[in-house]
Short mmCIF file of C-alpha atoms and ligand atoms in Angstrom, two decimals:
data_model
loop_
_atom_site.label_atom_id
_atom_site.label_comp_id
_atom_site.label_asym_id
_atom_site.label_seq_id
_atom_site.Cartn_x
_atom_site.Cartn_y
_atom_site.Cartn_z
CA MET A 6 99.61 -25.70 193.05
CA ILE A 7 99.53 -23.64 189.88
CA LEU A 8 97.19 -20.63 189.84
CA VAL A 9 95.54 -20.10 186.43
CA THR A 10 93.87 -16.69 186.23
CA GLY A 11 91.26 -16.50 183.48
CA GLY A 12 91.16 -20.30 183.49
CA ALA A 13 87.51 -20.38 182.36
CA GLY A 14 88.30 -18.42 179.18
CA TYR A 15 89.50 -19.65 175.79
CA ILE A 16 93.28 -19.88 176.16
CA GLY A 17 93.32 -20.15 179.96
CA SER A 18 91.02 -23.18 179.92
CA HIS A 19 93.23 -24.98 177.40
CA CYS A 20 96.23 -24.35 179.63
CA ALA A 21 94.28 -25.54 182.69
CA LEU A 22 93.27 -28.72 180.85
CA ARG A 23 96.85 -29.47 179.86
CA LEU A 24 98.06 -28.96 183.44
CA ILE A 25 95.28 -31.22 184.74
CA GLU A 26 96.24 -33.90 182.22
CA GLU A 27 99.83 -33.66 183.44
CA GLY A 28 98.56 -34.40 186.95
CA ARG A 29 99.29 -30.92 188.33
CA ASP A 30 97.09 -29.47 191.07
CA ILE A 31 95.56 -26.18 189.94
CA VAL A 32 93.42 -23.31 191.16
CA ILE A 33 91.32 -21.61 188.50
CA PHE A 34 90.56 -17.97 189.28
CA ASP A 35 87.96 -16.37 187.02
CA SER A 36 85.23 -13.76 187.40
CA LEU A 37 83.04 -15.65 184.87
CA GLU A 38 82.27 -12.31 183.22
CA LEU A 39 83.72 -13.67 179.96
CA GLY A 40 84.64 -17.20 181.03
CA HIS A 41 82.02 -19.94 181.36
CA ALA A 42 80.91 -22.04 184.35
CA GLU A 43 80.36 -24.97 181.93
CA THR A 44 84.06 -24.80 181.01
CA VAL A 45 85.02 -25.07 184.69
CA GLU A 46 82.78 -28.15 185.03
CA THR A 47 84.42 -29.76 181.97
CA LEU A 48 87.85 -29.07 183.47
CA ARG A 49 86.84 -30.57 186.80
CA SER A 50 85.58 -33.72 185.11
CA ALA A 51 88.94 -34.10 183.28
CA SER A 52 90.79 -34.57 186.57
CA ARG A 53 92.20 -38.03 187.19
CA GLY A 54 92.94 -37.45 190.85
CA SER A 55 94.72 -34.10 190.78
CA LYS A 56 93.11 -31.14 192.53
CA VAL A 57 91.06 -28.74 190.38
CA GLU A 58 89.86 -25.88 192.58
CA PHE A 59 87.77 -22.97 191.34
CA VAL A 60 87.62 -19.51 192.86
CA LYS A 61 85.17 -17.00 191.44
CA GLY A 62 86.77 -13.62 191.85
CA ASP A 63 87.80 -10.36 190.24
CA LEU A 64 91.43 -9.23 190.03
CA LYS A 65 90.25 -5.66 190.51
CA ASN A 66 89.26 -6.66 194.02
CA ARG A 67 92.55 -7.08 195.87
CA ASP A 68 90.98 -9.20 198.63
CA ASP A 69 89.63 -11.69 196.08
CA ILE A 70 93.07 -12.51 194.77
CA ALA A 71 94.98 -12.12 198.05
CA SER A 72 92.74 -14.76 199.67
CA VAL A 73 93.72 -17.31 196.97
CA PHE A 74 97.31 -17.09 198.15
CA SER A 75 96.32 -17.54 201.80
CA ASP A 76 93.89 -20.40 201.07
CA TYR A 77 96.13 -22.40 198.71
CA ASP A 78 99.80 -23.26 198.48
CA ILE A 79 100.63 -21.59 195.15
CA ASP A 80 104.02 -22.28 193.52
CA ALA A 81 103.57 -20.41 190.24
CA VAL A 82 101.02 -18.36 188.31
CA VAL A 83 99.89 -18.49 184.68
CA HIS A 84 98.07 -15.22 184.09
CA PHE A 85 95.46 -15.05 181.31
CA ALA A 86 92.68 -12.95 182.86
CA ALA A 87 92.31 -9.81 180.73
CA TYR A 88 90.11 -7.97 178.28
CA SER A 89 91.42 -8.42 174.74
CA GLN A 90 89.23 -6.55 172.23
CA VAL A 91 91.20 -3.88 170.40
CA ALA A 92 88.14 -1.93 169.17
CA GLU A 93 86.54 -1.95 172.61
CA SER A 94 89.80 -0.72 174.14
CA MET A 95 89.72 2.30 171.84
CA ARG A 96 86.16 3.15 172.90
CA ASP A 97 86.75 2.49 176.60
CA PRO A 98 90.46 2.63 177.52
CA GLU A 99 89.74 2.95 181.22
CA LYS A 100 88.15 -0.50 181.23
CA TYR A 101 91.41 -1.89 179.81
CA TYR A 102 93.83 -0.03 182.08
CA TYR A 103 91.73 -0.70 185.15
CA ASN A 104 91.31 -4.41 184.50
CA ASN A 105 94.48 -5.40 182.68
CA VAL A 106 96.95 -3.13 184.49
CA TYR A 107 95.43 -2.50 187.92
CA GLY A 108 94.13 -6.08 188.12
CA THR A 109 97.61 -7.43 187.34
CA LEU A 110 99.14 -5.11 189.94
CA ASN A 111 96.84 -6.65 192.54
CA LEU A 112 97.95 -10.11 191.41
CA LEU A 113 101.65 -9.22 191.54
CA SER A 114 101.24 -7.56 194.90
CA ALA A 115 99.54 -10.67 196.30
CA MET A 116 102.35 -12.80 194.82
CA ARG A 117 104.96 -10.62 196.47
CA ASP A 118 103.23 -10.84 199.86
CA ALA A 119 102.97 -14.63 199.53
CA HIS A 120 106.58 -15.00 198.29
CA VAL A 121 105.51 -16.56 194.98
CA ASP A 122 108.21 -15.68 192.48
CA ARG A 123 107.21 -17.18 189.10
CA ILE A 124 104.64 -15.99 186.56
CA VAL A 125 103.90 -16.77 182.92
CA PHE A 126 101.99 -13.90 181.31
CA SER A 127 99.79 -13.71 178.18
CA SER A 128 101.20 -10.83 176.23
CA THR A 129 100.51 -10.03 172.62
CA ALA A 130 101.86 -9.07 169.22
CA ALA A 131 99.77 -5.90 169.74
CA THR A 132 102.61 -4.61 171.96
CA TYR A 133 104.67 -4.12 168.77
CA GLY A 134 102.17 -1.82 167.06
CA GLU A 135 102.50 -1.13 163.33
CA PRO A 136 105.29 -3.47 162.11
CA GLU A 137 108.47 -1.81 160.90
CA TYR A 138 109.59 -5.16 159.47
CA CYS A 139 108.27 -8.72 159.19
CA PRO A 140 108.79 -11.36 160.52
CA ILE A 141 108.78 -9.53 163.85
CA ASP A 142 111.44 -10.59 166.35
CA GLU A 143 111.51 -9.70 170.05
CA ASN A 144 113.86 -6.76 169.41
CA HIS A 145 111.27 -5.03 167.25
CA PRO A 146 110.30 -1.68 168.85
CA GLN A 147 107.24 -1.91 171.10
CA ARG A 148 104.97 1.00 170.17
CA PRO A 149 101.36 -0.13 170.62
CA ILE A 150 98.72 1.70 168.61
CA ASN A 151 95.76 0.98 170.88
CA PRO A 152 94.96 0.88 174.63
CA TYR A 153 94.80 -2.94 174.62
CA GLY A 154 98.42 -3.17 173.42
CA ASN A 155 99.41 -0.36 175.80
CA SER A 156 97.85 -2.18 178.74
CA LYS A 157 99.80 -5.38 177.97
CA LEU A 158 103.07 -3.51 177.40
CA THR A 159 102.60 -1.62 180.66
CA VAL A 160 102.27 -4.95 182.47
CA GLU A 161 105.45 -6.22 180.77
CA ARG A 162 107.30 -3.16 182.11
CA ILE A 163 105.82 -3.55 185.59
CA MET A 164 107.00 -7.16 185.57
CA ASP A 165 110.58 -6.04 184.86
CA ASP A 166 110.42 -3.73 187.86
CA TYR A 167 108.89 -6.46 190.05
CA ASP A 168 111.79 -8.71 189.13
CA SER A 169 114.44 -6.05 189.93
CA ALA A 170 112.87 -5.02 193.22
CA TYR A 171 111.09 -8.15 194.51
CA GLY A 172 112.66 -11.03 192.59
CA ILE A 173 109.44 -12.10 190.81
CA ARG A 174 110.61 -13.76 187.57
CA SER A 175 108.29 -13.64 184.56
CA VAL A 176 108.02 -15.12 181.10
CA ARG A 177 105.96 -12.95 178.77
CA LEU A 178 104.55 -14.84 175.81
CA ARG A 179 103.59 -12.56 172.92
CA TYR A 180 100.81 -14.34 171.07
CA PHE A 181 100.11 -13.89 167.40
CA ASN A 182 96.72 -15.25 166.14
CA VAL A 183 95.52 -18.28 168.11
CA VAL A 184 93.21 -20.84 166.46
CA GLY A 185 91.79 -24.27 167.27
CA ALA A 186 90.16 -26.14 170.12
CA ASP A 187 90.55 -29.22 172.28
CA GLY A 188 86.96 -30.26 171.49
CA ARG A 189 85.77 -30.68 175.08
CA ILE A 190 86.43 -26.93 175.42
CA GLY A 191 87.05 -24.30 172.75
CA GLU A 192 86.87 -20.67 171.70
CA TRP A 193 83.64 -19.26 173.16
CA HIS A 194 83.55 -15.47 172.99
CA VAL A 195 80.28 -13.57 173.20
CA PRO A 196 80.25 -11.63 170.92
CA GLU A 197 82.78 -13.35 168.64
CA THR A 198 85.09 -11.11 166.62
CA HIS A 199 87.83 -13.51 165.42
CA LEU A 200 88.30 -14.69 161.88
CA VAL A 201 88.06 -18.49 162.01
CA PRO A 202 85.12 -18.76 164.44
CA ASN A 203 83.29 -16.05 162.49
CA VAL A 204 83.69 -17.92 159.19
CA LEU A 205 82.53 -21.17 160.82
CA LYS A 206 79.61 -19.51 162.64
CA SER A 207 78.43 -18.05 159.31
CA VAL A 208 78.16 -21.64 158.01
CA LEU A 209 76.09 -22.72 161.00
CA SER A 210 73.70 -19.74 161.11
CA PRO A 211 70.83 -19.81 158.57
CA GLY A 212 71.45 -17.22 155.84
CA GLY A 213 74.88 -16.46 157.31
CA VAL A 214 77.37 -14.52 155.19
CA PHE A 215 81.00 -14.04 156.19
CA SER A 216 82.43 -10.48 155.93
CA ILE A 217 86.03 -9.90 154.80
CA PHE A 218 87.30 -6.67 156.33
CA GLY A 219 89.41 -4.97 153.66
CA THR A 220 90.49 -6.24 150.24
CA ASP A 221 92.77 -3.33 149.28
CA TYR A 222 95.80 -4.04 151.50
CA ASP A 223 99.25 -4.18 149.95
CA THR A 224 99.48 -7.98 150.30
CA ARG A 225 99.49 -10.90 147.84
CA ASP A 226 95.68 -10.99 147.51
CA GLY A 227 94.67 -7.65 149.04
CA THR A 228 93.59 -9.07 152.42
CA CYS A 229 95.46 -8.92 155.75
CA VAL A 230 98.19 -11.43 156.55
CA ARG A 231 98.34 -12.95 160.04
CA ASP A 232 100.40 -15.68 161.68
CA TYR A 233 97.95 -18.35 162.91
CA ILE A 234 99.24 -20.49 165.77
CA ASP A 235 97.43 -23.61 166.94
CA ILE A 236 96.10 -23.57 170.51
CA HIS A 237 97.88 -26.86 171.33
CA ASP A 238 101.24 -25.48 170.22
CA LEU A 239 100.57 -22.26 172.11
CA ILE A 240 99.83 -24.15 175.32
CA GLU A 241 102.95 -26.29 174.88
CA ALA A 242 104.95 -23.05 175.09
CA HIS A 243 103.32 -22.23 178.44
CA ILE A 244 104.29 -25.63 179.83
CA LEU A 245 107.86 -25.10 178.62
CA ALA A 246 107.87 -21.59 180.11
CA LEU A 247 106.75 -22.92 183.50
CA GLY A 248 109.52 -25.53 183.35
CA TYR A 249 111.99 -22.83 182.37
CA LEU A 250 111.06 -20.75 185.43
CA GLU A 251 111.02 -23.82 187.69
CA GLY A 252 114.55 -24.57 186.45
CA GLY A 253 115.71 -21.11 187.56
CA GLY A 254 115.34 -19.34 184.20
CA ARG A 255 115.53 -15.56 184.27
CA THR A 256 112.83 -13.11 183.22
CA ASP A 257 112.37 -13.18 179.45
CA TYR A 258 109.86 -12.73 176.62
CA PHE A 259 109.08 -14.76 173.51
CA ASN A 260 107.01 -14.50 170.35
CA LEU A 261 104.57 -17.36 169.78
CA GLY A 262 103.84 -17.74 166.09
CA THR A 263 104.83 -19.95 163.17
CA ASN A 264 107.22 -17.75 161.12
CA ASP A 265 104.59 -17.91 158.36
CA GLY A 266 101.50 -15.93 157.42
CA SER A 267 98.16 -16.57 155.74
CA THR A 268 95.85 -14.01 154.17
CA VAL A 269 92.19 -13.74 155.19
CA ARG A 270 91.25 -15.26 151.81
CA GLU A 271 93.63 -18.19 152.37
CA VAL A 272 92.16 -18.87 155.81
CA PHE A 273 88.68 -18.60 154.32
CA SER A 274 89.60 -21.19 151.63
CA GLU A 275 90.97 -23.50 154.34
CA CYS A 276 87.62 -23.17 156.15
CA GLU A 277 85.77 -24.06 152.93
CA ALA A 278 88.02 -27.12 152.49
CA VAL A 279 87.39 -28.28 156.08
CA VAL A 280 83.64 -27.62 155.95
CA GLY A 281 83.45 -29.20 152.49
CA SER A 282 81.24 -26.59 150.84
CA LYS A 283 81.26 -23.06 149.44
CA ILE A 284 80.66 -20.39 152.11
CA PRO A 285 78.79 -17.15 151.23
CA VAL A 286 81.12 -14.17 151.55
CA LYS A 287 80.98 -10.41 151.11
CA GLU A 288 83.82 -7.93 150.80
CA CYS A 289 83.59 -5.04 153.27
CA ALA A 290 85.59 -1.98 154.28
CA ARG A 291 88.76 -2.28 156.35
CA ARG A 292 88.35 -2.72 160.10
CA PRO A 293 90.00 0.28 161.84
CA GLY A 294 93.35 -0.50 163.48
CA ASP A 295 94.20 -3.64 161.44
CA PRO A 296 97.85 -3.65 160.25
CA ALA A 297 98.35 -5.22 156.79
CA MET A 298 100.75 -7.90 157.98
CA LEU A 299 101.79 -9.50 161.30
CA ILE A 300 104.16 -12.47 161.19
CA ALA A 301 106.28 -13.72 164.09
CA ASN A 302 109.92 -14.63 164.07
CA ASN A 303 109.84 -17.48 166.63
CA THR A 304 113.57 -18.30 166.65
CA LYS A 305 114.05 -17.21 170.26
CA ALA A 306 111.29 -19.47 171.65
CA ARG A 307 112.75 -22.37 169.66
CA ASP A 308 116.30 -21.69 170.88
CA VAL A 309 115.65 -20.87 174.55
CA LEU A 310 112.50 -22.87 175.38
CA GLY A 311 112.99 -25.67 172.84
CA TRP A 312 109.50 -24.91 171.48
CA VAL A 313 108.55 -26.40 168.12
CA PRO A 314 105.05 -25.67 166.77
CA LYS A 315 103.73 -28.80 165.06
CA HIS A 316 100.16 -28.19 163.92
CA THR A 317 99.05 -26.95 160.51
CA LEU A 318 96.34 -24.39 159.78
CA ASN A 319 94.26 -27.32 158.52
CA ASP A 320 94.55 -28.99 161.96
CA SER A 321 93.53 -25.78 163.71
CA VAL A 322 90.53 -25.07 161.47
CA GLY A 323 89.49 -28.73 161.73
CA SER A 324 89.44 -28.71 165.52
CA ALA A 325 87.73 -25.28 165.56
CA TRP A 326 85.02 -26.67 163.22
CA ASP A 327 84.41 -29.70 165.49
CA TRP A 328 84.05 -27.35 168.46
CA GLU A 329 81.77 -24.84 166.66
CA ARG A 330 79.37 -27.62 165.72
CA LYS A 331 79.33 -28.85 169.30
CA LEU A 332 78.74 -25.30 170.60
CA SER A 333 75.88 -24.71 168.18
CA ASP A 334 74.17 -27.94 169.40
CA GLN A 335 74.24 -26.81 173.06
N1 UDP B 15 88.62 -10.56 159.86
C1 UDP B 15 87.67 -10.53 158.83
N2 UDP B 15 86.37 -10.82 159.16
C2 UDP B 15 85.97 -11.16 160.42
C3 UDP B 15 86.95 -11.19 161.45
C4 UDP B 15 88.26 -10.89 161.13
O1 UDP B 15 87.99 -10.23 157.68
O2 UDP B 15 84.77 -11.41 160.64
C5 UDP B 15 90.02 -10.26 159.54
C6 UDP B 15 90.57 -9.08 160.33
O3 UDP B 15 90.29 -7.87 159.66
C7 UDP B 15 92.06 -9.42 160.36
C8 UDP B 15 92.10 -10.95 160.38
O4 UDP B 15 90.82 -11.37 159.91
O5 UDP B 15 92.69 -8.98 159.17
C9 UDP B 15 92.34 -11.53 161.77
O6 UDP B 15 91.42 -10.91 162.66
P1 UDP B 15 91.12 -11.47 164.12
O7 UDP B 15 90.04 -10.61 164.73
O8 UDP B 15 90.86 -12.95 164.06
O9 UDP B 15 92.49 -11.30 164.89
P2 UDP B 15 93.42 -10.00 165.17
O10 UDP B 15 94.44 -10.01 164.05
O11 UDP B 15 92.54 -8.78 165.17
O12 UDP B 15 94.03 -10.28 166.48
#
């Protein structure tokens, strides 16, 4: 079975769904602090005969995660469970180190005890910090500028040591900006901070106005540039990474992005095109900690994993819009 930690959250649930649709038996491990019980139910109902088990537990509690390995026959782990808000990590770093680092240590320790030697890990472009050049390849220095990025980089380093000492092989996938939804499940953060869902929520809330954070960046239209990767393409990379480890691949790390960037204004215009109407907008001050530009060089994932992202920003915003309307009707 494949263990999916954080499988009731946004990206974890899309990975769980894809594994279920491939007929793999999975165990979802989630505290439901940020994930949703409704998402687990949707995942269960997607099963066509494969096992979809759910364990409610917290990685910070070593017994919670250790018991998963004694109760189920786990072959590999896909590890999503983490806090991921940069601003919150600056206010409360302990929360991030305790959960993201200590929680992952408990997971790795339980893997070692159970002789499970393969893990795919959700890392982040935030491990690179302020870009020294763009597009960013995997050799770019990793100097995070916030506790969230530090917590993910610390886990990457721990994983190297766990490979050297205990033979646990890892693939670390460094996500850029993920957008889109399956439709049965989707992005469901409370509170929501991300660009596309915030634009779309402003359309659905009476009197809603979308806020652009910063219009004085040194970019083509003054707003930040990000590399938006579709959730389906992102999940495809996880499936390839699992296959890579199953085929004996060694520990490695890959950027997941499109090699291309869009400004906040460009994404906003794409949202207007998908929604089919003008969206009220106001220009606000910069959000602290936002670099002007983050674009991935994805050559390594293409070459080593054979990964080819296929979806456009229009696809991603379209599927996010379908999901937001469904969510607002619930
Ligand atoms: N952004 C914005 N308004 C919002 C949310 C985000 O202008 O309500 C901007 C944000 O400042 C950044 C970009 O959109 O430049 C992407 O932000 P997001 O939070 O989606 O992802 P991040 O890059 O922080 O991972």
